């Protein structure tokens, strides 16, 4: 008789997060959600500023006002400073996030990393393919193939803040991790495909600055007055090298140490991310949106989006390509790693989040400017397509998520339940005997309290019952 084969635990896709990961995700999303609201506000202001005839000229004047030292090759317009300078801060934070995920987060486990990486790759490849097919079929330019490949995490989380307040933390973490990986591949696309003629002297100087940055970090040198000037020099040299300057931001973010040493409450990467993230989400990205989303929108212009192959490719890439690519990539990753979806979720939930990733605002606008540089008319049309595609993706995701909102509320309530009031959700303590003893004591106290209330109510009811009886002794007396 053969012995029974040992059972193996099936790995769950989008299962419950560990408590430290859940805390990190909650803190990160809180800041990004506020930043997303500011981003939306900046985009609306830009559209109003541009489309009100009396204000249009002032918008153009501010956006194209030049400032900066010309001798250093940095005499740039305000819009240019926002795209190359402020977005470097955004990508710096993205670099730290990615480094943390690779070292201590979900991406540190190769099996767990396969899911968001494959989903992000498919979520970039399929939109690019959709754009290419649409452009070829319509005889349009292939230059904008990368425009619909990006996901705007701040914009997506702002939508979630309005329509998905009860979304389970696993789905929120999936969206955040997906966007971090997406940002890395987006910056690689920018570096490889949108690099102008290289200035090797400036590029060598920038690489030397990055090496010095890394050596100072490893030597344990501390002080913002050392790193901030060095970061500015590295950024300026990277800009003058012909490589997009945001590459410097992500490179420096990846260099920070994100694992904790003995005696540390937070790693240097976590501390710096905590300081810089509000600057990125609250200032850098909204200002970029303010000077990038200012396109003239009219009924005719919106109708033209669906007739031009370039703009139609962008809309279809964001709305169809992103949803199909991320959903398909997630399914493939689960299928080939023999993982199963969390019991609490359905594949419809994955498709809804994949649709939400079709919001490609910030980085898509940046790539659109780079792809059609020198053709202002096409740049504006592509920007309008990005805005419209992001709006359609947000609307579709809203409908899909609202259909499952009752289910999400129940899952969220279970995640948040903390009956023993110790600050740790109960689902993370169910294997701890001390937790069950605390709950038992709590229920015993509640039971004693309810018994006391029952005795008081019974006594009060008994007293009231005696009153009619006592009065009834005279009820035969004539009126």
PDB file of N, CA and C in Angstrom, residues 372-412:
ATOM      1  N   UNK A 372       6.084  63.223 -31.187  1.00  0.00           N
ATOM      2  CA  UNK A 372       5.718  64.119 -32.288  1.00  0.00           C
ATOM      3  C   UNK A 372       6.347  65.492 -32.105  1.00  0.00           C
ATOM      4  N   UNK A 373       7.553  65.500 -31.540  1.00  0.00           N
ATOM      5  CA  UNK A 373       8.272  66.756 -31.343  1.00  0.00           C
ATOM      6  C   UNK A 373       8.481  67.461 -32.682  1.00  0.00           C
ATOM      7  N   UNK A 374       8.150  68.739 -32.723  1.00  0.00           N
ATOM      8  CA  UNK A 374       8.273  69.495 -33.968  1.00  0.00           C
ATOM      9  C   UNK A 374       6.980  69.581 -34.751  1.00  0.00           C
ATOM     10  N   UNK A 375       6.001  68.767 -34.406  1.00  0.00           N
ATOM     11  CA  UNK A 375       4.683  68.805 -35.061  1.00  0.00           C
ATOM     12  C   UNK A 375       3.659  69.168 -33.997  1.00  0.00           C
ATOM     13  N   UNK A 376       3.494  70.471 -33.752  1.00  0.00           N
ATOM     14  CA  UNK A 376       2.654  70.932 -32.655  1.00  0.00           C
ATOM     15  C   UNK A 376       1.196  70.533 -32.841  1.00  0.00           C
ATOM     16  N   UNK A 377       0.715  70.563 -34.098  1.00  0.00           N
ATOM     17  CA  UNK A 377      -0.682  70.212 -34.351  1.00  0.00           C
ATOM     18  C   UNK A 377      -0.947  68.754 -33.969  1.00  0.00           C
ATOM     19  N   UNK A 378      -0.057  67.849 -34.396  1.00  0.00           N
ATOM     20  CA  UNK A 378      -0.239  66.437 -34.064  1.00  0.00           C
ATOM     21  C   UNK A 378      -0.046  66.192 -32.568  1.00  0.00           C
ATOM     22  N   UNK A 379       0.890  66.919 -31.955  1.00  0.00           N
ATOM     23  CA  UNK A 379       1.096  66.787 -30.508  1.00  0.00           C
ATOM     24  C   UNK A 379      -0.180  67.117 -29.752  1.00  0.00           C
ATOM     25  N   UNK A 380      -0.835  68.208 -30.133  1.00  0.00           N
ATOM     26  CA  UNK A 380      -2.078  68.596 -29.464  1.00  0.00           C
ATOM     27  C   UNK A 380      -3.187  67.578 -29.702  1.00  0.00           C
ATOM     28  N   UNK A 381      -3.254  67.028 -30.916  1.00  0.00           N
ATOM     29  CA  UNK A 381      -4.274  66.017 -31.210  1.00  0.00           C
ATOM     30  C   UNK A 381      -4.046  64.757 -30.381  1.00  0.00           C
ATOM     31  N   UNK A 382      -2.788  64.354 -30.253  1.00  0.00           N
ATOM     32  CA  UNK A 382      -2.471  63.164 -29.459  1.00  0.00           C
ATOM     33  C   UNK A 382      -2.773  63.415 -27.988  1.00  0.00           C
ATOM     34  N   UNK A 383      -2.481  64.625 -27.496  1.00  0.00           N
ATOM     35  CA  UNK A 383      -2.820  64.956 -26.107  1.00  0.00           C
ATOM     36  C   UNK A 383      -4.328  64.859 -25.881  1.00  0.00           C
ATOM     37  N   UNK A 384      -5.106  65.363 -26.842  1.00  0.00           N
ATOM     38  CA  UNK A 384      -6.567  65.258 -26.732  1.00  0.00           C
ATOM     39  C   UNK A 384      -6.995  63.795 -26.713  1.00  0.00           C
ATOM     40  N   UNK A 385      -6.326  62.958 -27.511  1.00  0.00           N
ATOM     41  CA  UNK A 385      -6.641  61.531 -27.530  1.00  0.00           C
ATOM     42  C   UNK A 385      -6.303  60.872 -26.193  1.00  0.00           C
ATOM     43  N   UNK A 386      -5.193  61.268 -25.582  1.00  0.00           N
ATOM     44  CA  UNK A 386      -4.819  60.735 -24.268  1.00  0.00           C
ATOM     45  C   UNK A 386      -5.878  61.117 -23.224  1.00  0.00           C
ATOM     46  N   UNK A 387      -6.303  62.375 -23.251  1.00  0.00           N
ATOM     47  CA  UNK A 387      -7.324  62.821 -22.303  1.00  0.00           C
ATOM     48  C   UNK A 387      -8.621  62.046 -22.498  1.00  0.00           C
ATOM     49  N   UNK A 388      -9.039  61.901 -23.762  1.00  0.00           N
ATOM     50  CA  UNK A 388     -10.296  61.213 -24.044  1.00  0.00           C
ATOM     51  C   UNK A 388     -10.192  59.722 -23.715  1.00  0.00           C
ATOM     52  N   UNK A 389      -9.097  59.089 -24.103  1.00  0.00           N
ATOM     53  CA  UNK A 389      -8.910  57.676 -23.804  1.00  0.00           C
ATOM     54  C   UNK A 389      -8.882  57.406 -22.311  1.00  0.00           C
ATOM     55  N   UNK A 390      -8.204  58.281 -21.560  1.00  0.00           N
ATOM     56  CA  UNK A 390      -8.142  58.122 -20.104  1.00  0.00           C
ATOM     57  C   UNK A 390      -9.520  58.287 -19.482  1.00  0.00           C
ATOM     58  N   UNK A 391     -10.299  59.232 -20.017  1.00  0.00           N
ATOM     59  CA  UNK A 391     -11.653  59.454 -19.511  1.00  0.00           C
ATOM     60  C   UNK A 391     -12.544  58.245 -19.775  1.00  0.00           C
ATOM     61  N   UNK A 392     -12.449  57.666 -20.980  1.00  0.00           N
ATOM     62  CA  UNK A 392     -13.255  56.493 -21.306  1.00  0.00           C
ATOM     63  C   UNK A 392     -12.847  55.306 -20.424  1.00  0.00           C
ATOM     64  N   UNK A 393     -11.530  55.114 -20.240  1.00  0.00           N
ATOM     65  CA  UNK A 393     -11.045  54.013 -19.397  1.00  0.00           C
ATOM     66  C   UNK A 393     -11.536  54.186 -17.964  1.00  0.00           C
ATOM     67  N   UNK A 394     -11.504  55.419 -17.458  1.00  0.00           N
ATOM     68  CA  UNK A 394     -11.965  55.681 -16.092  1.00  0.00           C
ATOM     69  C   UNK A 394     -13.458  55.399 -15.959  1.00  0.00           C
ATOM     70  N   UNK A 395     -14.231  55.788 -16.965  1.00  0.00           N
ATOM     71  CA  UNK A 395     -15.680  55.548 -16.937  1.00  0.00           C
ATOM     72  C   UNK A 395     -15.990  54.059 -16.980  1.00  0.00           C
ATOM     73  N   UNK A 396     -15.299  53.329 -17.860  1.00  0.00           N
ATOM     74  CA  UNK A 396     -15.503  51.881 -17.956  1.00  0.00           C
ATOM     75  C   UNK A 396     -15.159  51.192 -16.635  1.00  0.00           C
ATOM     76  N   UNK A 397     -14.019  51.563 -16.050  1.00  0.00           N
ATOM     77  CA  UNK A 397     -13.610  50.962 -14.774  1.00  0.00           C
ATOM     78  C   UNK A 397     -14.609  51.296 -13.667  1.00  0.00           C
ATOM     79  N   UNK A 398     -15.146  52.522 -13.684  1.00  0.00           N
ATOM     80  CA  UNK A 398     -16.138  52.926 -12.683  1.00  0.00           C
ATOM     81  C   UNK A 398     -17.360  52.025 -12.742  1.00  0.00           C
ATOM     82  N   UNK A 399     -17.859  51.778 -13.949  1.00  0.00           N
ATOM     83  CA  UNK A 399     -19.048  50.924 -14.113  1.00  0.00           C
ATOM     84  C   UNK A 399     -18.753  49.510 -13.617  1.00  0.00           C
ATOM     85  N   UNK A 400     -17.605  48.956 -14.010  1.00  0.00           N
ATOM     86  CA  UNK A 400     -17.260  47.581 -13.642  1.00  0.00           C
ATOM     87  C   UNK A 400     -17.054  47.429 -12.139  1.00  0.00           C
ATOM     88  N   UNK A 401     -16.384  48.405 -11.512  1.00  0.00           N
ATOM     89  CA  UNK A 401     -16.132  48.323 -10.075  1.00  0.00           C
ATOM     90  C   UNK A 401     -17.404  48.535  -9.272  1.00  0.00           C
ATOM     91  N   UNK A 402     -18.270  49.424  -9.739  1.00  0.00           N
ATOM     92  CA  UNK A 402     -19.528  49.668  -9.020  1.00  0.00           C
ATOM     93  C   UNK A 402     -20.414  48.427  -9.011  1.00  0.00           C
ATOM     94  N   UNK A 403     -20.327  47.611 -10.063  1.00  0.00           N
ATOM     95  CA  UNK A 403     -21.137  46.397 -10.133  1.00  0.00           C
ATOM     96  C   UNK A 403     -20.764  45.399  -9.034  1.00  0.00           C
ATOM     97  N   UNK A 404     -19.540  45.503  -8.527  1.00  0.00           N
ATOM     98  CA  UNK A 404     -19.058  44.563  -7.493  1.00  0.00           C
ATOM     99  C   UNK A 404     -18.849  45.263  -6.150  1.00  0.00           C
ATOM    100  N   UNK A 405     -19.392  46.459  -5.994  1.00  0.00           N
ATOM    101  CA  UNK A 405     -19.064  47.260  -4.817  1.00  0.00           C
ATOM    102  C   UNK A 405     -19.562  46.633  -3.514  1.00  0.00           C
ATOM    103  N   UNK A 406     -20.726  45.970  -3.577  1.00  0.00           N
ATOM    104  CA  UNK A 406     -21.247  45.338  -2.352  1.00  0.00           C
ATOM    105  C   UNK A 406     -20.293  44.249  -1.867  1.00  0.00           C
ATOM    106  N   UNK A 407     -19.764  43.460  -2.807  1.00  0.00           N
ATOM    107  CA  UNK A 407     -18.792  42.422  -2.464  1.00  0.00           C
ATOM    108  C   UNK A 407     -17.539  43.046  -1.873  1.00  0.00           C
ATOM    109  N   UNK A 408     -17.059  44.154  -2.463  1.00  0.00           N
ATOM    110  CA  UNK A 408     -15.848  44.816  -1.967  1.00  0.00           C
ATOM    111  C   UNK A 408     -16.048  45.357  -0.556  1.00  0.00           C
ATOM    112  N   UNK A 409     -17.232  45.880  -0.282  1.00  0.00           N
ATOM    113  CA  UNK A 409     -17.495  46.420   1.061  1.00  0.00           C
ATOM    114  C   UNK A 409     -17.388  45.321   2.114  1.00  0.00           C
ATOM    115  N   UNK A 410     -17.892  44.131   1.798  1.00  0.00           N
ATOM    116  CA  UNK A 410     -17.800  43.017   2.755  1.00  0.00           C
ATOM    117  C   UNK A 410     -16.344  42.601   2.968  1.00  0.00           C
ATOM    118  N   UNK A 411     -15.572  42.528   1.893  1.00  0.00           N
ATOM    119  CA  UNK A 411     -14.159  42.169   2.014  1.00  0.00           C
ATOM    120  C   UNK A 411     -13.392  43.218   2.799  1.00  0.00           C
ATOM    121  N   UNK A 412     -13.689  44.488   2.537  1.00  0.00           N
ATOM    122  CA  UNK A 412     -13.005  45.574   3.228  1.00  0.00           C
ATOM    123  C   UNK A 412     -13.325  45.559   4.719  1.00  0.00           C
TER     124      UNK A 412
END
